[in-house]
Amino acid sequence: MEQPITAQADESALVAAFEARIAAGESIEPKDWMPERYRKQLVRMMSQHAHSEVVGMLPEGNWITRAPSLRRKMSLIAKVQDEAGHGLYIYCGTETLGVDRHELLEQLLDGRAKYSSIFNYPTLSWADMGVIGWLVDGAAIVNQTILAKTSYGPYARAMVRICKEENFHKRQGYEICATLANGTPAQRAMLQEAVDRIWWPALMMFGPSDTDSPNSAELLKWRVKRKTNDELRQRFVNLTVPQAIAIGLTLPDPDLRFDESTGNWEFGEIDWTEFFQVIKGEGPCNRERLAARNQAHADGAWVREAAAAHAAKQQRSSTQAA
Ligand SMILES: [Fe+2]
Ligand SMILES: [Fe+2]
């Protein structure tokens, strides 16, 4: 007599098949079966990522009107606009997992959602535009290059295009830094001051240390993540220290030293108390950023209404034509 197949046995067979596909390096597509945890983890990660792109427009948008030349203004506008596009690709990606982006936006606007801690720091001088492009977009590239190999197809594909644009962001930032580094003593001092402020928050962008990262093991198992937070952070430091040296900058870490045996630039202890404070909403600009995003959302209401009215009109005329 045949044994009745329980729902549980059924589920574990599906999980086994799913994990075998991931182990074989296949990508998971929207219509494929996936464990609910996998879907939830992706929605969490991708929505935090999309929010970070959108909130990331605020600190730099702040300097568009004060860019020192037309060329700088054009590239800063293009960069900020790219970040809006990145947010849109990734919100689209979350919709392939069955979430409505309005729901995610609501979570951002009412303060329930998280986004990258770095955007809760102020942008105090023009040099910040250089240092953010160089360090913050540079850190994003390290993260996102690996995410381009993530197991979920739509997320991986969005990253390929995003990384190309991030490269432009990093270059325009580093070019600003290199120009200031070759400038007057006052310009060099302004640049060094920005580096001193932004270096440690940039290292925090990779998230908590592996020993303190509750989601990491599961994300690595399902190849959503391909490297740990600490591995990515080390890679970023190794890439960035020579770039700082090349333009005569000092990084604000007395423990920074090259280790011949590992080939790594060893660095000092990150202030995790500060990191968790910023994550909890107590950073220098959390309230300001959220208020600015809410204001921008309210100011854009007429655009959304007009777009919806236009889409409805188009649909009416196409049904009439049919
Ligand atoms: Fe971006
Ligand atoms: Fe960027």
PDB file of C-alpha atoms and ligand atoms in Angstrom, residues 79 83 86 137 166 169, ligand 2:
ATOM      1  CA  LYS A  79      24.679  60.851 -10.983  1.00  0.00           C
ATOM      2  CA  GLU A  83      20.414  56.763  -8.393  1.00  0.00           C
ATOM      3  CA  HIS A  86      18.695  52.326  -9.638  1.00  0.00           C
ATOM      4  CA  ASP A 137      29.925  54.577  -4.649  1.00  0.00           C
ATOM      5  CA  GLU A 166      28.325  53.186 -10.424  1.00  0.00           C
ATOM      6  CA  HIS A 169      29.890  57.754 -10.178  1.00  0.00           C
TER       7      HIS A 169
HETATM    8 FE    FE B   2      26.008  55.585  -7.351  1.00  0.00          FE
END
